[in-house]
XYZ file of C-alpha atoms in Angstrom:
770
model
C 13.228 -59.016 -0.131
C 14.883 -61.143 -2.813
C 11.474 -61.465 -4.552
C 10.904 -57.730 -4.797
C 14.560 -57.241 -6.036
C 13.852 -59.826 -8.650
C 10.707 -58.177 -9.690
C 12.439 -54.794 -10.161
C 15.254 -56.296 -12.143
C 12.902 -58.057 -14.449
C 10.980 -54.844 -15.224
C 14.214 -52.928 -15.655
C 15.346 -55.313 -18.377
C 12.088 -55.322 -20.130
C 12.130 -51.452 -20.238
C 15.694 -51.437 -21.332
C 14.841 -53.658 -24.361
C 12.047 -51.319 -25.324
C 14.231 -48.095 -25.079
C 17.420 -49.163 -26.807
C 21.074 -49.862 -25.836
C 21.546 -46.562 -24.104
C 18.880 -47.261 -21.499
C 20.282 -50.787 -21.187
C 23.553 -49.524 -20.252
C 22.088 -47.034 -17.777
C 20.298 -49.811 -16.060
C 23.185 -52.119 -15.650
C 24.120 -51.014 -12.169
C 20.501 -52.166 -10.994
C 20.836 -55.621 -12.422
C 23.703 -56.885 -10.336
C 22.982 -58.977 -7.229
C 25.483 -56.808 -5.326
C 23.525 -53.566 -5.932
C 23.695 -51.430 -2.900
C 20.944 -48.490 -2.999
C 22.624 -46.293 -0.171
C 26.016 -46.316 -1.692
C 24.676 -45.599 -5.114
C 22.705 -42.651 -3.799
C 25.814 -41.342 -1.862
C 27.984 -41.546 -5.134
C 25.476 -40.186 -7.602
C 23.440 -37.586 -5.417
C 26.178 -36.237 -3.193
C 25.778 -32.493 -2.126
C 28.510 -30.269 -0.579
C 28.053 -28.148 2.299
C 26.831 -25.197 0.371
C 24.141 -27.057 -1.414
C 23.124 -28.809 1.906
C 22.593 -25.096 3.407
C 20.736 -23.954 0.208
C 18.550 -27.057 0.628
C 18.064 -26.427 4.266
C 17.066 -22.869 3.704
C 14.799 -23.895 0.910
C 13.075 -26.473 3.249
C 12.873 -23.810 6.264
C 11.118 -21.289 3.734
C 8.865 -24.051 2.593
C 7.961 -24.793 6.238
C 7.200 -21.126 6.940
C 5.132 -20.964 3.811
C 3.322 -24.104 4.646
C 2.551 -22.870 8.267
C 1.207 -19.708 7.090
C -1.156 -21.199 4.424
C -2.331 -23.573 7.136
C -3.019 -20.838 9.360
C -4.824 -18.795 6.697
C -7.006 -22.086 5.845
C -7.843 -22.367 9.493
C -8.864 -18.883 9.856
C -10.881 -19.009 6.561
C -12.953 -22.151 7.882
C -13.386 -21.245 11.598
C -17.291 -21.151 11.520
C -17.623 -24.284 9.721
C -14.929 -25.918 12.137
C -16.566 -24.789 15.323
C -20.188 -25.878 13.939
C -18.960 -29.336 12.849
C -17.116 -29.652 16.184
C -20.305 -28.894 18.234
C -22.396 -31.132 16.059
C -19.840 -34.011 16.924
C -19.808 -33.245 20.437
C -23.771 -33.264 20.588
C -23.527 -36.678 18.609
C -21.119 -38.066 21.100
C -23.385 -37.216 23.934
C -26.365 -38.668 22.329
C -24.372 -41.891 21.602
C -23.368 -41.987 25.112
C -26.983 -41.611 26.294
C -28.064 -44.461 24.013
C -25.023 -46.773 25.277
C -26.302 -46.037 28.968
C -29.856 -46.832 27.922
C -28.896 -50.133 26.234
C -26.634 -51.004 29.170
C -29.687 -50.440 31.543
C -31.866 -52.560 29.552
C -29.441 -55.412 29.142
C -28.923 -55.514 32.851
C -32.777 -55.648 33.544
C -33.194 -58.472 30.941
C -30.177 -60.363 32.474
C -31.687 -59.872 36.035
C -35.004 -61.108 34.882
C -33.498 -64.248 33.022
C -31.657 -65.215 36.469
C -35.104 -64.960 38.213
C -33.724 -62.239 40.422
C -36.646 -60.376 42.058
C -35.638 -56.629 42.351
C -38.492 -55.786 44.693
C -37.392 -58.257 47.245
C -34.114 -56.143 47.748
C -34.100 -54.598 51.040
C -32.969 -50.973 50.668
C -30.901 -50.056 53.471
C -30.223 -46.376 52.197
C -31.556 -43.749 50.088
C -29.677 -45.343 46.931
C -31.151 -48.787 47.259
C -28.136 -50.724 48.126
C -29.045 -53.738 50.157
C -26.439 -55.679 52.130
C -29.311 -58.492 52.458
C -29.558 -58.719 48.578
C -25.733 -58.534 48.001
C -25.148 -61.286 50.506
C -28.188 -63.395 50.146
C -25.882 -66.668 50.112
C -24.106 -65.536 53.278
C -26.487 -63.863 55.563
C -24.819 -65.246 58.599
C -21.139 -64.618 57.445
C -19.134 -61.663 58.458
C -19.978 -58.638 56.072
C -17.181 -58.132 53.302
C -15.187 -55.252 52.413
C -16.837 -54.826 49.201
C -20.244 -54.668 50.774
C -19.151 -52.257 53.509
C -18.015 -50.085 50.609
C -21.029 -50.400 48.554
C -23.008 -49.060 51.705
C -20.656 -46.258 52.643
C -19.886 -44.980 49.166
C -22.973 -43.006 48.435
C -22.938 -41.215 51.995
C -19.078 -40.601 51.136
C -19.796 -38.781 47.987
C -22.916 -36.745 49.565
C -20.458 -35.676 52.267
C -17.799 -34.478 49.842
C -20.177 -32.677 47.494
C -21.948 -30.874 50.587
C -18.490 -29.699 51.549
C -17.547 -28.953 48.116
C -14.271 -30.822 48.260
C -13.965 -31.131 44.711
C -10.634 -33.003 44.236
C -11.755 -35.630 46.668
C -15.221 -35.910 45.039
C -13.440 -36.450 41.670
C -11.271 -39.323 43.035
C -14.106 -40.958 44.669
C -16.092 -40.892 41.111
C -12.942 -42.348 39.598
C -12.800 -45.080 42.317
C -16.338 -45.831 41.701
C -15.733 -46.183 38.064
C -13.056 -48.499 38.693
C -15.076 -50.662 40.797
C -17.885 -50.849 38.348
C -15.425 -51.790 35.508
C -13.946 -54.488 37.877
C -17.247 -55.906 38.920
C -18.513 -56.222 35.182
C -15.151 -57.995 34.551
C -15.424 -60.283 37.506
C -19.016 -60.363 37.821
C -18.624 -59.950 41.572
C -22.079 -57.986 42.047
C -25.351 -58.842 40.978
C -26.556 -57.033 37.983
C -29.122 -55.135 39.986
C -26.738 -53.798 42.395
C -24.228 -52.970 39.812
C -27.088 -50.904 38.014
C -27.864 -49.161 41.322
C -24.152 -48.302 41.759
C -23.963 -46.805 38.258
C -27.108 -44.786 38.765
C -25.764 -43.439 42.044
C -22.322 -42.489 40.471
C -24.091 -40.722 37.366
C -26.337 -38.915 39.950
C -23.524 -37.687 41.847
C -21.455 -36.834 38.865
C -24.195 -34.673 37.420
C -24.663 -32.843 40.874
C -20.915 -32.060 40.915
C -21.218 -30.712 37.557
C -23.906 -28.469 38.359
C -21.964 -27.397 41.285
C -18.967 -26.632 39.463
C -21.003 -24.765 36.552
C -22.731 -22.612 39.213
C -19.386 -21.694 40.638
C -18.065 -20.859 37.152
C -20.811 -18.492 36.372
C -20.296 -16.342 39.496
C -18.608 -12.982 38.782
C -16.707 -13.361 42.045
C -15.134 -16.460 40.528
C -11.670 -15.597 39.276
C -7.977 -16.820 38.660
C -7.125 -20.117 40.131
C -10.625 -20.811 41.538
C -12.245 -20.361 37.959
C -9.418 -22.493 36.474
C -9.956 -25.175 39.099
C -13.642 -25.264 38.384
C -13.299 -25.468 34.705
C -10.521 -28.182 34.876
C -12.604 -30.285 37.248
C -15.524 -30.070 34.646
C -13.188 -31.261 31.928
C -12.144 -34.140 34.182
C -15.711 -35.160 34.442
C -15.753 -35.617 30.825
C -17.676 -32.349 29.561
C -14.742 -30.710 28.047
C -16.570 -28.585 25.399
C -19.042 -27.329 28.059
C -16.266 -26.498 30.407
C -14.341 -24.511 27.486
C -17.436 -22.585 26.827
C -17.938 -21.770 30.400
C -14.455 -20.447 30.741
C -14.850 -18.054 27.819
C -18.146 -16.915 29.219
C -16.697 -16.186 32.579
C -14.068 -14.070 31.094
C -16.472 -12.287 28.970
C -18.613 -11.790 32.128
C -15.541 -10.052 33.571
C -15.013 -7.906 30.819
C -18.543 -6.718 30.807
C -18.453 -6.112 34.406
C -15.442 -3.970 34.158
C -17.126 -2.102 31.263
C -19.412 -0.543 33.502
C -16.866 1.838 34.890
C -15.716 3.046 31.729
C -18.113 5.540 30.328
C -17.082 7.460 27.379
C -18.200 11.296 27.530
C -18.418 13.727 24.501
C -15.624 15.763 25.999
C -13.188 12.673 26.611
C -10.094 12.083 24.657
C -10.529 9.673 21.952
C -6.899 8.229 22.404
C -7.415 8.047 26.270
C -10.626 6.019 25.768
C -9.284 3.825 23.172
C -6.176 2.892 25.323
C -8.248 2.006 28.440
C -10.592 0.114 26.366
C -7.884 -1.868 24.598
C -6.369 -2.462 27.924
C -9.457 -3.881 29.268
C -10.404 -5.977 26.234
C -7.279 -7.398 25.302
C -6.011 -8.217 28.842
C -9.201 -10.392 29.313
C -8.630 -12.056 25.965
C -5.029 -12.787 26.802
C -5.798 -14.222 30.208
C -8.508 -16.357 28.449
C -5.944 -17.664 26.008
C -3.461 -18.335 28.572
C -6.086 -20.250 30.760
C -7.326 -22.153 27.651
C -3.886 -23.316 26.912
C -3.071 -24.211 30.377
C -6.173 -26.316 30.888
C -7.067 -27.639 27.343
C -3.681 -27.610 25.546
C -3.494 -27.036 21.856
C -6.525 -29.146 20.812
C -7.754 -28.082 17.567
C -11.471 -27.878 18.693
C -10.693 -25.710 21.625
C -8.161 -23.592 19.820
C -10.770 -22.734 17.108
C -13.364 -21.990 19.700
C -10.912 -19.527 21.531
C -10.122 -17.821 18.166
C -13.625 -17.360 17.082
C -14.542 -16.057 20.669
C -11.453 -13.653 20.637
C -12.402 -12.409 17.302
C -15.986 -11.726 18.414
C -14.632 -9.584 21.315
C -12.278 -7.752 18.891
C -15.162 -6.809 16.769
C -17.023 -5.718 19.498
C -14.063 -3.577 20.769
C -13.861 -2.217 17.185
C -17.394 -1.135 17.210
C -17.061 0.690 20.314
C -13.996 2.811 19.460
C -15.629 3.678 16.224
C -18.706 4.844 17.788
C -17.115 6.830 20.576
C -13.628 7.876 19.074
C -13.264 7.449 15.452
C -16.704 8.443 14.153
C -16.162 12.252 15.244
C -12.516 12.228 13.973
C -13.346 11.017 10.675
C -16.063 13.219 10.029
C -14.041 16.276 10.830
C -11.056 15.077 8.865
C -8.734 14.388 12.243
C -6.546 11.950 10.472
C -3.829 12.499 13.279
C -6.550 11.382 15.912
C -7.822 8.665 14.029
C -4.229 7.362 13.323
C -3.607 7.639 16.983
C -6.367 5.612 18.031
C -5.746 2.957 15.445
C -2.000 2.737 16.414
C -3.258 2.436 19.983
C -5.490 -0.522 19.501
C -3.139 -2.262 17.112
C -0.261 -1.969 19.659
C -2.429 -3.741 22.409
C -3.722 -6.194 19.946
C -0.288 -7.177 18.552
C 0.793 -8.426 21.920
C -1.717 -11.361 21.623
C 0.435 -12.707 18.757
C 2.770 -14.306 21.301
C -0.260 -16.355 22.424
C -0.968 -17.276 18.887
C -3.841 -14.853 18.244
C -3.275 -12.764 15.080
C -6.309 -10.364 15.666
C -4.705 -7.172 13.824
C -6.116 -8.044 10.385
C -9.509 -8.143 12.099
C -8.916 -4.524 13.580
C -7.652 -3.275 10.359
C -10.439 -4.450 8.209
C -13.051 -2.735 10.632
C -11.114 0.535 11.162
C -10.296 0.998 7.430
C -13.634 2.717 6.579
C -13.178 5.196 9.245
C -9.561 5.912 8.416
C -10.555 6.378 4.947
C -13.263 8.916 5.602
C -10.669 10.848 7.628
C -8.103 10.583 4.959
C -10.614 11.930 2.389
C -11.858 14.793 4.790
C -8.235 15.579 5.411
C -7.350 15.849 1.721
C -10.505 17.914 1.024
C -9.593 20.280 3.685
C -5.945 20.622 1.981
C -7.475 21.140 -1.396
C -10.172 23.877 0.103
C -7.352 25.634 2.078
C -4.966 25.710 -1.036
C -7.777 27.260 -3.271
C -8.507 30.049 -0.599
C -4.915 30.844 -0.379
C -4.582 31.079 -4.199
C -7.331 33.644 -4.199
C -5.174 35.895 -2.257
C -1.657 35.097 -3.364
C 0.428 37.793 -5.044
C 2.567 35.317 -6.751
C 5.818 36.470 -5.391
C 8.407 33.981 -4.257
C 9.608 34.333 -0.740
C 11.396 31.993 1.740
C 9.411 30.344 4.206
C 8.096 32.633 7.366
C 10.146 30.489 9.800
C 9.368 33.058 12.505
C 5.600 32.817 12.044
C 5.299 29.042 11.118
C 2.781 27.459 13.395
C 3.141 23.476 13.785
C 1.916 21.273 16.452
C 4.753 18.789 15.770
C 7.745 21.174 14.607
C 10.320 18.567 15.654
C 8.703 15.711 13.227
C 8.882 17.950 10.104
C 11.833 20.041 10.677
C 14.030 17.688 8.847
C 11.879 17.348 5.905
C 11.656 21.350 5.575
C 15.360 22.063 5.982
C 15.917 21.905 2.342
C 12.458 23.598 1.706
C 14.247 26.612 3.438
C 16.663 26.962 0.505
C 14.074 27.518 -2.099
C 11.567 30.154 -2.655
C 7.603 29.828 -3.232
C 4.541 31.808 -2.976
C 2.637 31.877 -0.057
C -0.141 29.455 -1.119
C 2.538 26.762 -2.202
C 4.431 27.374 1.099
C 1.095 26.393 2.977
C 0.196 23.780 0.550
C 3.812 22.263 1.436
C 3.270 22.456 5.113
C 0.004 20.777 5.013
C 1.215 18.103 2.955
C 4.071 17.400 5.399
C 1.599 17.224 8.325
C -0.493 14.906 6.239
C 2.348 12.560 5.598
C 3.359 12.731 9.333
C -0.321 11.500 9.955
C -0.898 8.841 7.525
C 2.494 7.215 7.821
C 1.812 5.023 10.776
C -1.197 3.664 8.765
C 0.891 1.701 6.303
C -0.383 -1.570 8.116
C -3.856 -0.777 6.740
C -2.387 -0.450 3.254
C -3.542 2.854 2.705
C -0.211 4.334 1.088
C -1.620 3.873 -2.335
C -4.731 5.619 -1.483
C -3.126 8.382 0.284
C -0.697 8.948 -2.720
C -3.645 8.780 -5.114
C -5.639 11.392 -2.972
C -2.602 13.735 -2.534
C -2.021 13.566 -6.478
C -5.733 14.911 -7.038
C -5.221 17.399 -4.584
C -1.823 18.864 -6.176
C -3.694 18.357 -9.636
C -6.459 20.688 -8.208
C -3.650 23.197 -7.058
C -2.226 23.161 -10.573
C -5.507 23.711 -12.107
C -5.697 26.790 -9.908
C -2.114 27.946 -11.224
C -3.398 27.440 -14.595
C -6.588 29.757 -13.989
C -4.124 32.417 -12.758
C -2.513 32.616 -16.147
C -3.983 35.547 -18.202
C -5.942 34.163 -21.377
C -6.533 30.557 -19.713
C -10.301 31.340 -18.941
C -11.486 29.756 -21.625
C -9.983 26.521 -20.680
C -11.840 26.390 -17.254
C -14.800 24.130 -18.580
C -12.049 21.446 -18.847
C -11.296 21.770 -15.075
C -13.675 19.057 -13.314
C -12.818 20.285 -9.732
C -12.067 24.020 -10.353
C -15.642 24.783 -10.296
C -16.338 28.672 -9.715
C -13.301 29.334 -7.488
C -11.605 32.737 -7.847
C -7.978 33.088 -8.280
C -5.679 36.222 -8.461
C -4.235 36.551 -12.028
C -0.585 36.615 -12.612
C -0.320 39.609 -14.625
C 3.502 39.986 -15.251
C 6.122 37.286 -16.577
C 7.690 37.255 -13.079
C 4.521 36.007 -11.625
C 3.684 33.823 -14.189
C 7.073 32.119 -14.073
C 6.511 32.147 -10.251
C 3.584 29.670 -10.891
C 6.211 27.508 -12.774
C 8.453 27.617 -9.766
C 5.745 26.567 -7.380
C 4.554 23.604 -9.285
C 8.034 22.319 -10.382
C 9.475 22.650 -6.832
C 6.442 20.789 -5.155
C 6.450 17.970 -7.875
C 10.238 17.504 -8.320
C 11.461 17.709 -4.796
C 9.184 18.651 -1.857
C 6.271 16.238 -2.475
C 8.496 13.100 -3.410
C 10.482 13.728 -0.365
C 7.580 13.915 1.920
C 6.085 10.746 0.366
C 9.207 8.870 1.264
C 7.666 8.523 4.760
C 5.376 6.033 3.287
C 8.225 3.858 2.708
C 8.618 1.350 5.526
C 12.455 1.707 5.695
C 11.757 5.369 6.330
C 9.482 4.459 9.148
C 11.997 3.498 11.722
C 14.273 6.496 11.486
C 14.456 9.778 9.459
C 18.237 10.400 10.914
C 19.982 7.864 8.577
C 23.270 9.089 6.818
C 23.266 10.824 3.491
C 24.778 7.457 1.770
C 21.649 5.345 3.025
C 19.097 8.135 2.080
C 20.437 8.082 -1.412
C 20.380 4.386 -1.643
C 16.960 4.588 -0.667
C 15.738 7.295 -2.908
C 17.313 5.076 -5.762
C 15.289 2.094 -4.516
C 12.178 3.991 -4.241
C 8.987 1.688 -4.921
C 7.682 1.620 -8.169
C 4.353 3.011 -6.901
C 6.071 6.190 -5.909
C 8.079 6.389 -8.960
C 4.832 6.149 -11.144
C 3.348 8.734 -8.546
C 6.072 11.253 -9.272
C 5.857 10.898 -13.009
C 2.156 11.794 -12.789
C 3.013 15.053 -10.778
C 5.429 16.017 -13.170
C 2.741 15.327 -15.925
C 0.516 17.767 -14.012
C 3.548 20.287 -14.102
C 3.721 19.851 -17.749
C 0.122 20.855 -18.494
C 0.971 24.141 -16.793
C 4.027 24.617 -18.630
C 2.160 23.840 -22.061
C -0.370 26.414 -21.089
C 2.213 28.905 -20.253
C 4.089 28.202 -23.517
C 0.829 28.344 -25.502
C -0.305 31.623 -23.985
C 3.000 33.348 -24.613
C 3.512 31.817 -28.364
C -0.085 33.210 -29.174
C 0.808 36.744 -27.596
C 3.939 36.651 -29.894
C 1.937 35.502 -33.050
C -1.262 37.342 -32.685
C -2.113 41.042 -31.986
C -4.808 41.990 -29.494
C -7.040 42.500 -32.496
C -6.571 38.977 -33.656
C -4.027 39.646 -36.710
C -0.839 37.761 -37.095
C 2.517 38.877 -36.981
C 3.964 35.828 -38.791
C 2.389 35.530 -42.474
C 3.311 34.409 -45.652
C 3.194 37.865 -47.066
C 6.097 39.209 -45.263
C 8.411 36.718 -47.264
C 6.480 36.772 -50.557
C 6.416 40.487 -50.806
C 10.188 41.025 -50.115
C 11.040 40.485 -54.034
C 8.865 43.469 -54.912
C 10.966 45.676 -52.458
C 14.499 44.749 -53.046
C 15.905 48.057 -52.565
C 14.319 48.432 -49.146
C 15.670 45.000 -47.859
C 17.708 45.383 -44.501
C 18.943 42.080 -43.540
C 17.917 41.462 -40.067
C 15.602 38.504 -38.653
C 11.808 39.114 -38.719
C 10.349 41.219 -35.966
C 8.386 38.358 -34.519
C 11.740 36.219 -34.084
C 13.339 39.253 -32.570
C 10.626 39.653 -30.331
C 10.829 35.718 -29.515
C 14.595 36.390 -28.704
C 14.037 39.173 -26.475
C 11.362 37.231 -24.503
C 13.298 34.211 -24.168
C 16.233 36.478 -23.001
C 14.216 38.256 -20.557
C 12.525 34.750 -19.213
C 16.043 33.365 -18.974
C 17.201 36.118 -16.725
C 14.111 35.926 -14.499
C 14.281 32.082 -14.280
C 18.093 32.365 -13.380
C 16.971 33.976 -10.109
C 14.038 31.912 -9.482
C 15.259 28.455 -10.458
C 18.527 28.572 -8.384
C 19.884 24.928 -8.332
C 17.173 23.862 -10.782
C 18.573 25.424 -14.132
C 17.381 22.449 -16.069
C 13.845 23.107 -15.500
C 14.451 26.800 -16.634
C 16.288 25.234 -19.637
C 13.346 22.993 -20.691
C 11.017 25.755 -20.101
C 12.703 28.035 -22.774
C 13.080 24.887 -25.019
C 9.435 24.176 -24.608
C 8.350 27.762 -25.634
C 10.670 27.719 -28.627
C 9.195 24.481 -29.881
C 5.852 25.660 -29.478
C 6.279 28.684 -31.509
C 8.050 26.567 -34.314
C 5.537 23.888 -34.153
C 2.707 26.710 -34.750
C 4.648 27.691 -38.023
C 5.284 24.229 -39.000
C 1.321 23.370 -38.622
C -0.223 26.604 -39.966
C -1.759 25.365 -42.993
C -2.872 28.799 -44.233
C 0.674 30.038 -43.987
C 1.911 26.954 -46.161
C -0.899 27.344 -48.488
C 0.018 30.758 -49.289
C 3.878 29.657 -49.616
C 3.116 26.870 -51.989
C -0.057 27.594 -53.822
C -0.435 31.285 -53.333
C -1.056 33.757 -56.386
C 2.695 34.934 -56.067
C 5.426 32.543 -55.704
C 8.229 32.764 -52.771
C 11.161 34.645 -54.343
C 14.935 34.506 -53.731
C 14.824 37.443 -51.197
C 11.815 35.984 -49.676
C 13.593 32.612 -49.109
C 16.735 34.201 -47.916
C 14.850 36.183 -45.226
C 12.983 32.828 -44.420
C 16.225 31.112 -44.096
C 17.638 33.723 -41.993
C 14.894 33.589 -39.530
C 15.313 29.909 -39.157
C 19.078 30.179 -38.810
C 18.378 32.787 -36.180
C 16.068 30.538 -34.072
C 18.729 27.791 -34.300
C 21.568 30.350 -33.583
C 19.969 31.962 -30.476
C 18.487 28.507 -29.112
C 22.255 26.877 -29.355
C 23.699 30.113 -27.624
C 21.228 29.839 -24.930
C 21.790 26.086 -24.539
C 18.134 25.111 -25.104
C 18.654 23.789 -28.629
C 16.839 20.222 -28.467
C 16.933 17.650 -31.070
C 13.293 18.222 -31.481
C 13.654 21.875 -32.282
C 16.343 21.064 -34.526
C 14.161 18.452 -36.503
C 11.089 20.964 -36.671
C 13.351 23.758 -37.974
C 14.983 21.388 -40.561
C 11.355 20.352 -41.752
C 10.446 24.023 -42.132
C 13.308 24.784 -44.079
C 12.800 21.787 -46.249
C 9.238 22.504 -47.042
C 10.269 26.278 -47.856
C 12.911 24.959 -50.147
C 10.395 22.614 -51.728
C 8.055 25.337 -52.669
C 10.767 27.510 -54.030
C 12.036 24.487 -56.143
C 8.590 24.406 -57.368
C 8.947 27.694 -59.288
C 11.872 26.061 -61.299
C 14.599 27.735 -59.698
C 17.523 26.284 -57.647
C 17.292 27.221 -53.830
C 21.067 26.499 -53.476
C 22.161 29.078 -55.913
C 20.069 31.761 -54.234
C 21.053 31.263 -50.666
C 24.438 32.853 -49.666
C 27.106 31.070 -47.547
C 26.131 29.855 -44.034
C 28.735 32.054 -42.690
C 26.909 35.021 -43.876
C 23.893 33.881 -42.280
C 25.565 33.217 -38.934
C 27.235 36.550 -38.911
C 23.879 38.435 -39.359
C 22.325 36.156 -36.584
C 25.401 36.895 -34.300
C 25.130 40.660 -35.004
C 21.439 40.536 -34.408
C 21.630 38.631 -31.028
C 24.338 41.379 -29.951
C 22.165 44.334 -30.965
C 19.062 42.983 -29.248
C 21.110 42.102 -26.162
C 22.349 45.642 -26.019
C 25.975 44.868 -27.154
C 26.577 46.517 -30.718
C 29.316 44.924 -32.632
C 32.086 46.658 -34.376
C 31.602 46.090 -38.132
C 34.512 44.911 -40.254
C 34.761 47.546 -42.892
C 35.917 44.672 -45.466
C 32.735 42.944 -45.336
C 29.246 44.447 -46.181
C 26.793 42.141 -44.218
C 23.849 43.938 -46.018
C 25.187 42.794 -49.516
C 24.643 39.099 -50.255
C 27.071 37.926 -52.849
C 25.725 36.009 -55.842
C 28.963 33.936 -55.669
C 27.984 30.807 -53.672
C 30.799 28.350 -52.983
C 30.510 24.836 -53.137
C 31.272 24.618 -49.361
C 28.166 26.796 -48.622
C 25.896 24.667 -50.955
C 27.132 21.327 -49.143
C 26.440 23.012 -45.790
C 23.046 23.779 -46.779
C 22.405 20.689 -48.108
C 23.758 18.667 -45.238
C 21.748 21.242 -42.938
C 18.520 20.029 -44.647
C 19.307 16.266 -44.848
C 20.265 16.290 -41.150
């Protein structure tokens, strides 16, 4: 101890010299002869109660993670482990045989060396024991107890074996082995007699093993009798064979009981699955209990048990797929398939208490069938929605509660309570009900990790339904080539604005509220209960999984496609006539300076029509989007932006303004500015003036003023005050809305003054710079 401490001190000193005085000072406590390691650790590494608890928690978590990693590693290498164990067992058997042969040969050689003549031995019984040979030196003396035992031992074993007194036979064999061991040490028996005794024991041992094997293989051998036979075989030294016999006996019992379970084409899949699961997993559970009771937790036997149980589970899954899942999956019976899987998993999970985690095996085998049922169910929803869309009149109504047909009204009543407060068309109502049932069916299958696939499949179905809604818009027929899944499906056209806005109401309500609420059933938290209080449900919505949040964004993206198509069609209807002529050309502004006497200061007709259309749609949306006014506002905002974007990007319009044969004059600039101010004014008044729309209008005004400045004139001198434009815009809105305004006689709105104040110029400039 002193030597070790001296060497550590020397190395510490050498290191300190190399690393400088700071390290020298740090090592001073270790140099003293009175250095106490325990007190040093306590003084420098002490932990408070909180840190100790944290450390304990960390160590417990680390232990759990290590155990889980060990379990996965064992499961992943079962086949190799079992194969290696069997090879080792075979090698041990061969080595034992070689050892017995060598012992026999050594005994024979030793007997020959001593001059013993085996042929002269007088065999007094069937096993060749000779009292005369064993007592050749004392023929006339009284027979000893050992000699008497040697004579009676073979007969005793034969009687015990004949009467099948297993425990007594095992005790007798153990006694024989003890006598052989003592004889070898004390050399109290001649080698030839010892060899005969060993052969007799081996022969009877093998005979007992054959009897026990035969008994264990009988179908009538069960329970305690089977365990006793296997335990006796283990005591005979053949543990691997005994364990295999135990598992085979339980498998025979399972196969025998299977004869009374005959599925028919009319049998209920859930009932068959329940009966078969009860049969299979009860046998597996009993086998696990017997194995643990007899063989304990030895890795070789545990691994063989797990491999055997896995094989039985795979056979069970094959039968369930063949007789229950196949028909349900092909027909799209997701509910029936889910019920079968849940029943099987419920019985299989009970084995986990015995250390057998076989549910992953079932999930892996059942997954293809459930995926097939899932796909078939989604296809049925898609086809049903398409068929209903062909006959939908696109009129919003409340759900027909009296005529609703549902096999599980109680399970979906809560999720549809809110839906009763909203209006949908007939096809959307049916689509919503089918989706609710779909999530009821797929919810229990979260353990199969099908939540993501279910969400993706439902998104595709919803996207297909949105494509059908787009096809219902007039003028969208030329876009059908872009719909991969629409095919040649016929859809009833939405002719009126009310019907067209109803299409948007369908899609927006489904994507924003109904489908995400139904998808919450896929959350593990919501699987336990759907009856939590409002505070908890709000918290769960805020903590929704990222996958569901991304899914909802994709739903909204599909609705945006419908919204864009709607706005584009209405913008084109405003801008172009049925003959293809445009209502919005550069000539309508350029020609104004040639007709100065006929100028009436009102917004251009196309922008008046835009205002009227937006005003009419706002009234319709107010009735259809009750409680969802934001969507209506965004729709009006998008339609206004679409029209202004078209004007901003119409290159022919700007070519005529900037490079046309006639330049844009002062009156044309005023009219153009008035139109843009009118758009900003009614958008602001309707509360759908977005930053994007403001930016687009500012860019358009800037381009027009730049074109006017290119003629050499100052646009700020030609434009009246902003107040004049605002009054014109307000007057136009009131007239178009059916509310005529009393004109102040002191101010002529149709006479733009040439006097432009500094305030109006700065207002225009700030407007264009914003």
